[in-house]
PDB file of C-alpha atoms in Angstrom:
ATOM      1  CA  UNK A   1       1.018  57.360  39.770  1.00 97.00           C
ATOM      2  CA  UNK A   2      -1.229  54.682  41.464  1.00 97.00           C
ATOM      3  CA  UNK A   3      -1.655  51.288  40.156  1.00 97.00           C
ATOM      4  CA  UNK A   4      -4.463  48.918  41.417  1.00 95.00           C
ATOM      5  CA  UNK A   5      -4.085  45.182  40.744  1.00 91.00           C
ATOM      6  CA  UNK A   6      -5.205  42.135  42.492  1.00 83.00           C
ATOM      7  CA  UNK A   7      -7.453  38.996  41.939  1.00 66.00           C
ATOM      8  CA  UNK A   8      -8.897  38.026  38.400  1.00 68.00           C
ATOM      9  CA  UNK A   9     -12.157  39.568  39.215  1.00 66.00           C
ATOM     10  CA  UNK A  10     -15.182  40.291  41.410  1.00 69.00           C
ATOM     11  CA  UNK A  11     -13.112  42.193  43.928  1.00 72.00           C
ATOM     12  CA  UNK A  12     -14.365  45.567  43.070  1.00 83.00           C
ATOM     13  CA  UNK A  13     -11.296  46.657  41.542  1.00 88.00           C
ATOM     14  CA  UNK A  14     -12.720  49.103  38.856  1.00 89.00           C
ATOM     15  CA  UNK A  15     -15.354  50.283  41.453  1.00 90.00           C
ATOM     16  CA  UNK A  16     -12.478  51.122  43.885  1.00 93.00           C
ATOM     17  CA  UNK A  17     -10.630  53.094  41.132  1.00 94.00           C
ATOM     18  CA  UNK A  18     -13.700  55.122  40.044  1.00 94.00           C
ATOM     19  CA  UNK A  19     -14.712  55.934  43.659  1.00 94.00           C
ATOM     20  CA  UNK A  20     -10.927  56.771  44.551  1.00 96.00           C
ATOM     21  CA  UNK A  21     -10.869  58.885  41.444  1.00 97.00           C
ATOM     22  CA  UNK A  22     -13.937  60.900  42.174  1.00 96.00           C
ATOM     23  CA  UNK A  23     -12.796  61.166  45.882  1.00 96.00           C
ATOM     24  CA  UNK A  24      -9.426  62.763  44.899  1.00 97.00           C
ATOM     25  CA  UNK A  25     -11.031  65.233  42.653  1.00 97.00           C
ATOM     26  CA  UNK A  26     -13.482  66.398  45.522  1.00 95.00           C
ATOM     27  CA  UNK A  27     -10.131  67.168  47.320  1.00 95.00           C
ATOM     28  CA  UNK A  28      -9.427  69.505  44.566  1.00 96.00           C
ATOM     29  CA  UNK A  29      -6.763  66.984  43.038  1.00 97.00           C
ATOM     30  CA  UNK A  30      -6.596  67.024  39.319  1.00 97.00           C
ATOM     31  CA  UNK A  31      -6.873  63.415  38.772  1.00 98.00           C
ATOM     32  CA  UNK A  32      -6.830  61.127  35.679  1.00 98.00           C
ATOM     33  CA  UNK A  33      -8.310  57.384  35.818  1.00 97.00           C
ATOM     34  CA  UNK A  34      -7.059  55.110  33.191  1.00 96.00           C
ATOM     35  CA  UNK A  35      -8.374  51.782  31.993  1.00 94.00           C
ATOM     36  CA  UNK A  36      -5.652  49.567  31.210  1.00 91.00           C
ATOM     37  CA  UNK A  37      -7.925  46.454  30.737  1.00 80.00           C
ATOM     38  CA  UNK A  38      -7.055  46.579  27.169  1.00 73.00           C
ATOM     39  CA  UNK A  39      -8.957  43.786  26.273  1.00 67.00           C
ATOM     40  CA  UNK A  40     -12.477  44.706  27.505  1.00 67.00           C
ATOM     41  CA  UNK A  41     -12.596  47.997  29.272  1.00 75.00           C
ATOM     42  CA  UNK A  42     -15.713  48.876  31.511  1.00 83.00           C
ATOM     43  CA  UNK A  43     -14.301  51.498  33.786  1.00 89.00           C
ATOM     44  CA  UNK A  44     -16.129  54.473  31.962  1.00 91.00           C
ATOM     45  CA  UNK A  45     -19.341  52.721  32.873  1.00 90.00           C
ATOM     46  CA  UNK A  46     -18.887  53.287  36.523  1.00 91.00           C
ATOM     47  CA  UNK A  47     -18.098  56.877  35.842  1.00 92.00           C
ATOM     48  CA  UNK A  48     -21.374  57.509  34.027  1.00 89.00           C
ATOM     49  CA  UNK A  49     -19.801  57.441  30.434  1.00 90.00           C
ATOM     50  CA  UNK A  50     -22.009  55.271  28.257  1.00 86.00           C
ATOM     51  CA  UNK A  51     -19.670  55.321  25.140  1.00 84.00           C
ATOM     52  CA  UNK A  52     -16.084  56.356  24.328  1.00 86.00           C
ATOM     53  CA  UNK A  53     -15.245  58.114  20.900  1.00 87.00           C
ATOM     54  CA  UNK A  54     -11.568  57.704  21.542  1.00 89.00           C
ATOM     55  CA  UNK A  55      -9.512  54.827  23.443  1.00 88.00           C
ATOM     56  CA  UNK A  56      -5.990  53.799  24.199  1.00 91.00           C
ATOM     57  CA  UNK A  57      -6.223  51.909  20.968  1.00 87.00           C
ATOM     58  CA  UNK A  58      -6.265  55.161  19.040  1.00 90.00           C
ATOM     59  CA  UNK A  59      -3.104  56.207  20.718  1.00 92.00           C
ATOM     60  CA  UNK A  60      -1.223  53.144  20.300  1.00 89.00           C
ATOM     61  CA  UNK A  61      -1.979  52.862  16.602  1.00 89.00           C
ATOM     62  CA  UNK A  62      -1.018  56.562  16.045  1.00 90.00           C
ATOM     63  CA  UNK A  63      -4.546  57.675  15.351  1.00 92.00           C
ATOM     64  CA  UNK A  64      -4.026  60.411  17.848  1.00 93.00           C
ATOM     65  CA  UNK A  65      -0.757  61.947  18.731  1.00 94.00           C
ATOM     66  CA  UNK A  66      -0.935  62.035  22.849  1.00 94.00           C
ATOM     67  CA  UNK A  67      -3.122  60.664  25.644  1.00 94.00           C
ATOM     68  CA  UNK A  68      -4.642  64.155  25.973  1.00 94.00           C
ATOM     69  CA  UNK A  69      -6.440  63.653  22.683  1.00 94.00           C
ATOM     70  CA  UNK A  70      -8.217  60.417  24.134  1.00 94.00           C
ATOM     71  CA  UNK A  71      -9.130  62.101  27.457  1.00 95.00           C
ATOM     72  CA  UNK A  72     -12.822  62.042  28.356  1.00 94.00           C
ATOM     73  CA  UNK A  73     -14.204  64.316  30.976  1.00 94.00           C
ATOM     74  CA  UNK A  74     -16.494  62.788  33.461  1.00 95.00           C
ATOM     75  CA  UNK A  75     -19.309  64.525  35.453  1.00 93.00           C
ATOM     76  CA  UNK A  76     -17.877  63.447  38.605  1.00 95.00           C
ATOM     77  CA  UNK A  77     -14.491  65.176  38.444  1.00 94.00           C
ATOM     78  CA  UNK A  78     -11.833  62.959  37.176  1.00 97.00           C
ATOM     79  CA  UNK A  79     -10.778  62.756  33.586  1.00 97.00           C
ATOM     80  CA  UNK A  80     -10.919  59.466  32.026  1.00 96.00           C
ATOM     81  CA  UNK A  81      -8.694  57.479  29.558  1.00 95.00           C
ATOM     82  CA  UNK A  82     -10.634  54.537  28.378  1.00 89.00           C
ATOM     83  CA  UNK A  83      -9.438  51.200  27.759  1.00 82.00           C
ATOM     84  CA  UNK A  84      -9.604  48.689  24.742  1.00 69.00           C
ATOM     85  CA  UNK A  85     -12.494  47.720  22.921  1.00 62.00           C
ATOM     86  CA  UNK A  86     -12.460  44.239  23.231  1.00 56.00           C
ATOM     87  CA  UNK A  87     -10.766  43.353  19.684  1.00 58.00           C
ATOM     88  CA  UNK A  88      -9.093  40.183  19.398  1.00 46.00           C
ATOM     89  CA  UNK A  89      -5.383  40.364  20.510  1.00 51.00           C
ATOM     90  CA  UNK A  90      -5.868  43.981  21.804  1.00 56.00           C
ATOM     91  CA  UNK A  91      -4.558  43.160  25.377  1.00 60.00           C
ATOM     92  CA  UNK A  92      -1.088  41.640  24.038  1.00 70.00           C
ATOM     93  CA  UNK A  93       0.494  44.870  23.225  1.00 80.00           C
ATOM     94  CA  UNK A  94       4.042  44.944  21.788  1.00 84.00           C
ATOM     95  CA  UNK A  95       6.872  45.598  24.060  1.00 85.00           C
ATOM     96  CA  UNK A  96       7.569  48.848  22.081  1.00 87.00           C
ATOM     97  CA  UNK A  97       4.005  49.902  22.378  1.00 89.00           C
ATOM     98  CA  UNK A  98       3.864  49.283  26.050  1.00 90.00           C
ATOM     99  CA  UNK A  99       7.012  51.264  26.646  1.00 91.00           C
ATOM    100  CA  UNK A 100       5.456  54.186  24.509  1.00 92.00           C
ATOM    101  CA  UNK A 101       2.379  53.945  26.798  1.00 94.00           C
ATOM    102  CA  UNK A 102       4.299  54.186  30.144  1.00 94.00           C
ATOM    103  CA  UNK A 103       6.216  57.035  28.755  1.00 94.00           C
ATOM    104  CA  UNK A 104       3.111  59.071  28.078  1.00 96.00           C
ATOM    105  CA  UNK A 105       1.264  57.913  31.393  1.00 96.00           C
ATOM    106  CA  UNK A 106       4.066  59.574  33.012  1.00 94.00           C
ATOM    107  CA  UNK A 107       3.878  62.840  31.374  1.00 94.00           C
ATOM    108  CA  UNK A 108       0.245  63.298  32.077  1.00 96.00           C
ATOM    109  CA  UNK A 109      -0.261  66.741  34.015  1.00 95.00           C
ATOM    110  CA  UNK A 110      -2.338  65.797  36.934  1.00 97.00           C
ATOM    111  CA  UNK A 111      -1.761  65.393  40.558  1.00 97.00           C
ATOM    112  CA  UNK A 112      -3.003  61.721  40.534  1.00 97.00           C
ATOM    113  CA  UNK A 113      -2.923  59.182  37.754  1.00 98.00           C
ATOM    114  CA  UNK A 114      -4.972  55.961  38.910  1.00 98.00           C
ATOM    115  CA  UNK A 115      -4.064  53.078  36.565  1.00 97.00           C
ATOM    116  CA  UNK A 116      -6.946  50.128  36.740  1.00 94.00           C
ATOM    117  CA  UNK A 117      -5.222  46.932  35.809  1.00 91.00           C
ATOM    118  CA  UNK A 118      -6.636  44.152  33.989  1.00 77.00           C
ATOM    119  CA  UNK A 119      -7.170  40.902  36.257  1.00 74.00           C
ATOM    120  CA  UNK A 120      -4.291  38.747  35.284  1.00 80.00           C
ATOM    121  CA  UNK A 121      -0.327  38.586  35.705  1.00 83.00           C
ATOM    122  CA  UNK A 122       0.786  39.093  32.167  1.00 88.00           C
ATOM    123  CA  UNK A 123       4.074  40.815  31.773  1.00 90.00           C
ATOM    124  CA  UNK A 124       2.421  44.060  30.416  1.00 89.00           C
ATOM    125  CA  UNK A 125       0.178  44.116  33.693  1.00 91.00           C
ATOM    126  CA  UNK A 126       3.117  43.600  35.898  1.00 94.00           C
ATOM    127  CA  UNK A 127       5.211  46.134  34.469  1.00 94.00           C
ATOM    128  CA  UNK A 128       2.503  48.817  34.455  1.00 94.00           C
ATOM    129  CA  UNK A 129       2.193  47.971  38.336  1.00 96.00           C
ATOM    130  CA  UNK A 130       5.620  48.271  38.858  1.00 95.00           C
ATOM    131  CA  UNK A 131       5.930  51.492  37.080  1.00 94.00           C
ATOM    132  CA  UNK A 132       3.721  53.211  39.475  1.00 96.00           C
ATOM    133  CA  UNK A 133       4.791  55.292  42.335  1.00 94.00           C
ATOM    134  CA  UNK A 134       2.133  53.288  44.766  1.00 95.00           C
ATOM    135  CA  UNK A 135       1.024  49.909  44.012  1.00 96.00           C
ATOM    136  CA  UNK A 136      -2.095  48.535  45.657  1.00 96.00           C
ATOM    137  CA  UNK A 137      -3.295  44.856  45.428  1.00 96.00           C
ATOM    138  CA  UNK A 138      -7.061  44.530  46.460  1.00 95.00           C
ATOM    139  CA  UNK A 139      -8.546  41.325  47.936  1.00 94.00           C
ATOM    140  CA  UNK A 140     -11.566  40.089  49.507  1.00 92.00           C
ATOM    141  CA  UNK A 141     -11.800  37.800  52.348  1.00 90.00           C
ATOM    142  CA  UNK A 142     -12.677  34.662  50.004  1.00 91.00           C
ATOM    143  CA  UNK A 143      -9.916  32.257  49.563  1.00 91.00           C
ATOM    144  CA  UNK A 144      -9.754  32.300  46.051  1.00 90.00           C
ATOM    145  CA  UNK A 145      -9.375  35.956  46.030  1.00 91.00           C
ATOM    146  CA  UNK A 146      -6.465  36.460  48.677  1.00 92.00           C
ATOM    147  CA  UNK A 147      -4.698  33.434  47.039  1.00 93.00           C
ATOM    148  CA  UNK A 148      -4.879  35.230  43.789  1.00 93.00           C
ATOM    149  CA  UNK A 149      -3.661  38.716  45.560  1.00 94.00           C
ATOM    150  CA  UNK A 150      -0.674  36.775  47.052  1.00 95.00           C
ATOM    151  CA  UNK A 151       0.062  35.237  43.518  1.00 94.00           C
ATOM    152  CA  UNK A 152      -0.161  38.732  42.072  1.00 95.00           C
ATOM    153  CA  UNK A 153       2.583  40.115  44.591  1.00 96.00           C
ATOM    154  CA  UNK A 154       4.717  37.097  43.991  1.00 96.00           C
ATOM    155  CA  UNK A 155       4.846  37.529  40.276  1.00 95.00           C
ATOM    156  CA  UNK A 156       5.428  41.198  40.655  1.00 96.00           C
ATOM    157  CA  UNK A 157       8.454  40.462  42.738  1.00 97.00           C
ATOM    158  CA  UNK A 158       9.713  37.998  40.476  1.00 96.00           C
ATOM    159  CA  UNK A 159       9.155  40.363  37.494  1.00 96.00           C
ATOM    160  CA  UNK A 160      10.940  43.161  39.376  1.00 96.00           C
ATOM    161  CA  UNK A 161      13.773  40.821  40.106  1.00 96.00           C
ATOM    162  CA  UNK A 162      14.062  39.463  36.490  1.00 95.00           C
ATOM    163  CA  UNK A 163      14.242  43.305  35.507  1.00 94.00           C
ATOM    164  CA  UNK A 164      16.946  44.097  38.073  1.00 94.00           C
ATOM    165  CA  UNK A 165      19.292  45.178  35.236  1.00 93.00           C
ATOM    166  CA  UNK A 166      16.810  46.580  32.915  1.00 90.00           C
ATOM    167  CA  UNK A 167      16.697  49.852  31.170  1.00 84.00           C
ATOM    168  CA  UNK A 168      14.559  51.185  33.705  1.00 83.00           C
ATOM    169  CA  UNK A 169      16.201  49.796  36.614  1.00 86.00           C
ATOM    170  CA  UNK A 170      18.307  51.998  38.928  1.00 85.00           C
ATOM    171  CA  UNK A 171      20.974  49.044  39.035  1.00 89.00           C
ATOM    172  CA  UNK A 172      21.608  48.751  35.373  1.00 91.00           C
ATOM    173  CA  UNK A 173      25.077  49.884  35.842  1.00 93.00           C
ATOM    174  CA  UNK A 174      25.818  47.034  38.063  1.00 92.00           C
ATOM    175  CA  UNK A 175      24.593  44.282  35.598  1.00 94.00           C
ATOM    176  CA  UNK A 176      26.012  41.007  35.962  1.00 94.00           C
ATOM    177  CA  UNK A 177      25.220  38.025  33.856  1.00 94.00           C
ATOM    178  CA  UNK A 178      25.852  35.471  36.552  1.00 94.00           C
ATOM    179  CA  UNK A 179      23.561  37.226  39.066  1.00 95.00           C
ATOM    180  CA  UNK A 180      20.972  37.330  35.972  1.00 94.00           C
ATOM    181  CA  UNK A 181      21.216  33.738  35.528  1.00 94.00           C
ATOM    182  CA  UNK A 182      20.828  33.031  39.260  1.00 94.00           C
ATOM    183  CA  UNK A 183      17.622  34.899  39.520  1.00 95.00           C
ATOM    184  CA  UNK A 184      16.329  33.238  36.455  1.00 94.00           C
ATOM    185  CA  UNK A 185      16.956  29.770  37.684  1.00 93.00           C
ATOM    186  CA  UNK A 186      15.523  30.488  41.183  1.00 93.00           C
ATOM    187  CA  UNK A 187      12.248  31.823  39.476  1.00 92.00           C
ATOM    188  CA  UNK A 188      11.931  29.719  36.532  1.00 89.00           C
ATOM    189  CA  UNK A 189      13.201  26.041  37.908  1.00 80.00           C
ATOM    190  CA  UNK A 190      10.413  23.787  38.708  1.00 61.00           C
ATOM    191  CA  UNK A 191      11.384  23.799  42.515  1.00 56.00           C
ATOM    192  CA  UNK A 192      11.194  27.384  43.015  1.00 45.00           C
ATOM    193  CA  UNK A 193       7.409  27.106  42.984  1.00 49.00           C
ATOM    194  CA  UNK A 194       7.336  24.442  45.551  1.00 53.00           C
ATOM    195  CA  UNK A 195       8.126  26.059  48.771  1.00 67.00           C
ATOM    196  CA  UNK A 196      11.675  27.696  48.064  1.00 83.00           C
ATOM    197  CA  UNK A 197      11.987  30.872  50.007  1.00 94.00           C
ATOM    198  CA  UNK A 198      13.180  33.975  48.760  1.00 96.00           C
ATOM    199  CA  UNK A 199      15.863  34.182  51.535  1.00 95.00           C
ATOM    200  CA  UNK A 200      17.195  31.195  49.710  1.00 94.00           C
ATOM    201  CA  UNK A 201      18.490  33.435  46.823  1.00 95.00           C
ATOM    202  CA  UNK A 202      19.610  36.179  49.033  1.00 95.00           C
ATOM    203  CA  UNK A 203      21.805  33.590  50.894  1.00 95.00           C
ATOM    204  CA  UNK A 204      22.946  32.330  47.628  1.00 94.00           C
ATOM    205  CA  UNK A 205      24.063  35.828  46.473  1.00 94.00           C
ATOM    206  CA  UNK A 206      25.595  36.506  49.846  1.00 95.00           C
ATOM    207  CA  UNK A 207      27.953  33.497  49.146  1.00 95.00           C
ATOM    208  CA  UNK A 208      28.689  33.676  45.437  1.00 94.00           C
ATOM    209  CA  UNK A 209      28.166  37.476  44.689  1.00 93.00           C
ATOM    210  CA  UNK A 210      28.818  39.551  47.967  1.00 93.00           C
ATOM    211  CA  UNK A 211      29.005  42.590  45.734  1.00 90.00           C
ATOM    212  CA  UNK A 212      25.160  42.323  44.588  1.00 94.00           C
ATOM    213  CA  UNK A 213      23.996  40.920  47.835  1.00 94.00           C
ATOM    214  CA  UNK A 214      23.127  44.384  48.719  1.00 93.00           C
ATOM    215  CA  UNK A 215      21.253  45.217  45.630  1.00 93.00           C
ATOM    216  CA  UNK A 216      18.719  42.249  46.041  1.00 95.00           C
ATOM    217  CA  UNK A 217      18.459  43.132  49.901  1.00 95.00           C
ATOM    218  CA  UNK A 218      17.594  47.041  48.816  1.00 94.00           C
ATOM    219  CA  UNK A 219      15.179  45.592  46.133  1.00 95.00           C
ATOM    220  CA  UNK A 220      13.461  43.479  48.682  1.00 96.00           C
ATOM    221  CA  UNK A 221      13.211  46.110  51.414  1.00 95.00           C
ATOM    222  CA  UNK A 222      11.923  48.665  48.999  1.00 94.00           C
ATOM    223  CA  UNK A 223       9.000  46.290  47.482  1.00 95.00           C
ATOM    224  CA  UNK A 224       6.056  46.985  49.843  1.00 94.00           C
ATOM    225  CA  UNK A 225       2.891  46.520  47.966  1.00 95.00           C
ATOM    226  CA  UNK A 226      -0.039  48.245  49.406  1.00 96.00           C
ATOM    227  CA  UNK A 227      -2.934  45.871  50.383  1.00 96.00           C
ATOM    228  CA  UNK A 228      -6.593  46.747  50.758  1.00 95.00           C
ATOM    229  CA  UNK A 229      -9.370  44.403  51.786  1.00 94.00           C
ATOM    230  CA  UNK A 230     -12.693  45.025  50.110  1.00 91.00           C
ATOM    231  CA  UNK A 231     -16.305  43.757  50.633  1.00 83.00           C
ATOM    232  CA  UNK A 232     -15.550  42.536  54.071  1.00 83.00           C
ATOM    233  CA  UNK A 233     -18.530  41.635  56.529  1.00 81.00           C
ATOM    234  CA  UNK A 234     -16.466  41.496  59.935  1.00 85.00           C
ATOM    235  CA  UNK A 235     -13.446  43.194  60.956  1.00 89.00           C
ATOM    236  CA  UNK A 236     -12.284  39.976  62.641  1.00 91.00           C
ATOM    237  CA  UNK A 237     -12.158  38.641  59.001  1.00 90.00           C
ATOM    238  CA  UNK A 238      -9.740  41.298  57.787  1.00 93.00           C
ATOM    239  CA  UNK A 239      -7.438  41.173  60.899  1.00 94.00           C
ATOM    240  CA  UNK A 240      -6.941  37.491  60.531  1.00 95.00           C
ATOM    241  CA  UNK A 241      -6.456  37.791  56.761  1.00 95.00           C
ATOM    242  CA  UNK A 242      -4.104  40.709  56.952  1.00 96.00           C
ATOM    243  CA  UNK A 243      -1.812  39.029  59.358  1.00 96.00           C
ATOM    244  CA  UNK A 244      -1.840  35.831  57.447  1.00 96.00           C
ATOM    245  CA  UNK A 245      -0.742  37.522  54.221  1.00 96.00           C
ATOM    246  CA  UNK A 246       1.956  39.482  56.006  1.00 97.00           C
ATOM    247  CA  UNK A 247       3.282  36.199  57.730  1.00 97.00           C
ATOM    248  CA  UNK A 248       3.407  34.127  54.423  1.00 96.00           C
ATOM    249  CA  UNK A 249       4.721  37.268  52.387  1.00 97.00           C
ATOM    250  CA  UNK A 250       7.519  37.742  54.958  1.00 97.00           C
ATOM    251  CA  UNK A 251       8.337  34.060  55.284  1.00 96.00           C
ATOM    252  CA  UNK A 252       8.111  33.121  51.530  1.00 96.00           C
ATOM    253  CA  UNK A 253       9.194  36.335  49.789  1.00 97.00           C
ATOM    254  CA  UNK A 254      10.976  38.117  52.261  1.00 97.00           C
ATOM    255  CA  UNK A 255       8.922  41.321  51.978  1.00 97.00           C
ATOM    256  CA  UNK A 256       6.765  43.397  54.198  1.00 95.00           C
ATOM    257  CA  UNK A 257       3.290  44.004  52.908  1.00 95.00           C
ATOM    258  CA  UNK A 258       1.862  47.683  53.712  1.00 95.00           C
ATOM    259  CA  UNK A 259      -1.594  47.303  54.784  1.00 96.00           C
ATOM    260  CA  UNK A 260      -3.602  50.496  53.862  1.00 96.00           C
ATOM    261  CA  UNK A 261      -7.191  49.693  55.078  1.00 94.00           C
ATOM    262  CA  UNK A 262     -10.373  48.149  53.936  1.00 92.00           C
ATOM    263  CA  UNK A 263     -13.675  48.964  52.540  1.00 89.00           C
ATOM    264  CA  UNK A 264     -16.896  46.913  53.975  1.00 83.00           C
ATOM    265  CA  UNK A 265     -19.585  45.194  52.153  1.00 74.00           C
ATOM    266  CA  UNK A 266     -22.321  47.917  51.754  1.00 72.00           C
ATOM    267  CA  UNK A 267     -25.779  47.409  49.938  1.00 73.00           C
ATOM    268  CA  UNK A 268     -25.698  50.903  49.104  1.00 74.00           C
ATOM    269  CA  UNK A 269     -22.177  50.876  47.451  1.00 76.00           C
ATOM    270  CA  UNK A 270     -23.224  47.741  45.373  1.00 73.00           C
ATOM    271  CA  UNK A 271     -26.349  49.622  44.204  1.00 76.00           C
ATOM    272  CA  UNK A 272     -24.378  52.773  43.353  1.00 75.00           C
ATOM    273  CA  UNK A 273     -22.295  50.182  40.861  1.00 71.00           C
ATOM    274  CA  UNK A 274     -25.350  48.952  39.174  1.00 77.00           C
ATOM    275  CA  UNK A 275     -26.727  52.590  39.089  1.00 79.00           C
ATOM    276  CA  UNK A 276     -23.510  53.794  37.464  1.00 82.00           C
ATOM    277  CA  UNK A 277     -22.873  56.508  39.931  1.00 87.00           C
ATOM    278  CA  UNK A 278     -19.798  56.419  42.072  1.00 91.00           C
ATOM    279  CA  UNK A 279     -20.850  55.862  45.672  1.00 89.00           C
ATOM    280  CA  UNK A 280     -18.733  58.655  46.915  1.00 91.00           C
ATOM    281  CA  UNK A 281     -20.257  61.109  44.526  1.00 91.00           C
ATOM    282  CA  UNK A 282     -23.809  60.089  45.940  1.00 89.00           C
ATOM    283  CA  UNK A 283     -22.589  59.968  49.569  1.00 88.00           C
ATOM    284  CA  UNK A 284     -19.553  62.240  50.209  1.00 91.00           C
ATOM    285  CA  UNK A 285     -19.747  61.342  53.719  1.00 91.00           C
ATOM    286  CA  UNK A 286     -20.450  57.729  53.740  1.00 90.00           C
ATOM    287  CA  UNK A 287     -18.879  54.633  54.421  1.00 89.00           C
ATOM    288  CA  UNK A 288     -16.863  54.519  51.027  1.00 91.00           C
ATOM    289  CA  UNK A 289     -15.757  57.899  51.539  1.00 92.00           C
ATOM    290  CA  UNK A 290     -14.525  57.523  55.039  1.00 94.00           C
ATOM    291  CA  UNK A 291     -12.542  54.400  54.218  1.00 94.00           C
ATOM    292  CA  UNK A 292     -10.937  56.191  51.100  1.00 95.00           C
ATOM    293  CA  UNK A 293     -10.285  59.306  53.507  1.00 95.00           C
ATOM    294  CA  UNK A 294      -8.069  57.004  55.561  1.00 95.00           C
ATOM    295  CA  UNK A 295      -6.295  55.082  52.625  1.00 95.00           C
ATOM    296  CA  UNK A 296      -5.396  58.539  51.057  1.00 95.00           C
ATOM    297  CA  UNK A 297      -4.345  59.777  54.286  1.00 93.00           C
ATOM    298  CA  UNK A 298      -1.775  56.980  54.838  1.00 92.00           C
ATOM    299  CA  UNK A 299      -0.811  57.142  51.294  1.00 90.00           C
ATOM    300  CA  UNK A 300       0.069  60.816  51.195  1.00 86.00           C
ATOM    301  CA  UNK A 301       2.148  59.945  54.610  1.00 82.00           C
ATOM    302  CA  UNK A 302       4.121  56.947  53.133  1.00 71.00           C
TER     303      UNK A 302
END
């Protein structure tokens, strides 16, 4: 299960998801793409599907029993599970419905399930991201975009820490209320957003809870978001941006970002989005396809 998150918009996230789904299908992989923008989905348009008869809403409200009942075939290869229809409050699903959806997503019979996340950092979005086997965070070289991307990574890490002993965690058996409180104080206190380093929490655990210090270290070592730069015009921009994000993430969050690759700005890619035909379907050996091939190769080797 692959989750694609990132900035609030304009980074080509759904475009990336659609083309990744088509590319994997071209490799003979059984692929399902899932639009988890439950407030206003549009992934189906990028796969040439003009309207949806069934959506995730129908599964969550028990109109259909399984996700297979709302799966829509596309002419470009991957099957599609369409997101919400834009009803008021649709994106704010209850915790129990989120768990139901997460469990169902993990049982889909496919080689790859790709989640197109909404452009925000709500608990629901972060939990879908953290549930994936591989999480990607997309960004452009624009300051607003990479600041949002870093914010997404930080919020995902904070969410993972606050869920350290939750039902889905491997560390539930080691639950300690003092450790939970220390984590919450670090994350939610006013000072924690003004320059405190994650290493401060690690040192605090080493002093006060040496038995749980190892758990925190393991969590940080295992949290390696995959970063992908989109819509760049010069490779030098990408190199500088990736270097900066890796340094800041290591310094402030004590984590190592895993850079997977980049997708250049190409008029043909933008045109394919307007034509509602995936770029890799139009040009299987084009720039986008070659970029995806490098990313998929690294993903399979990870």
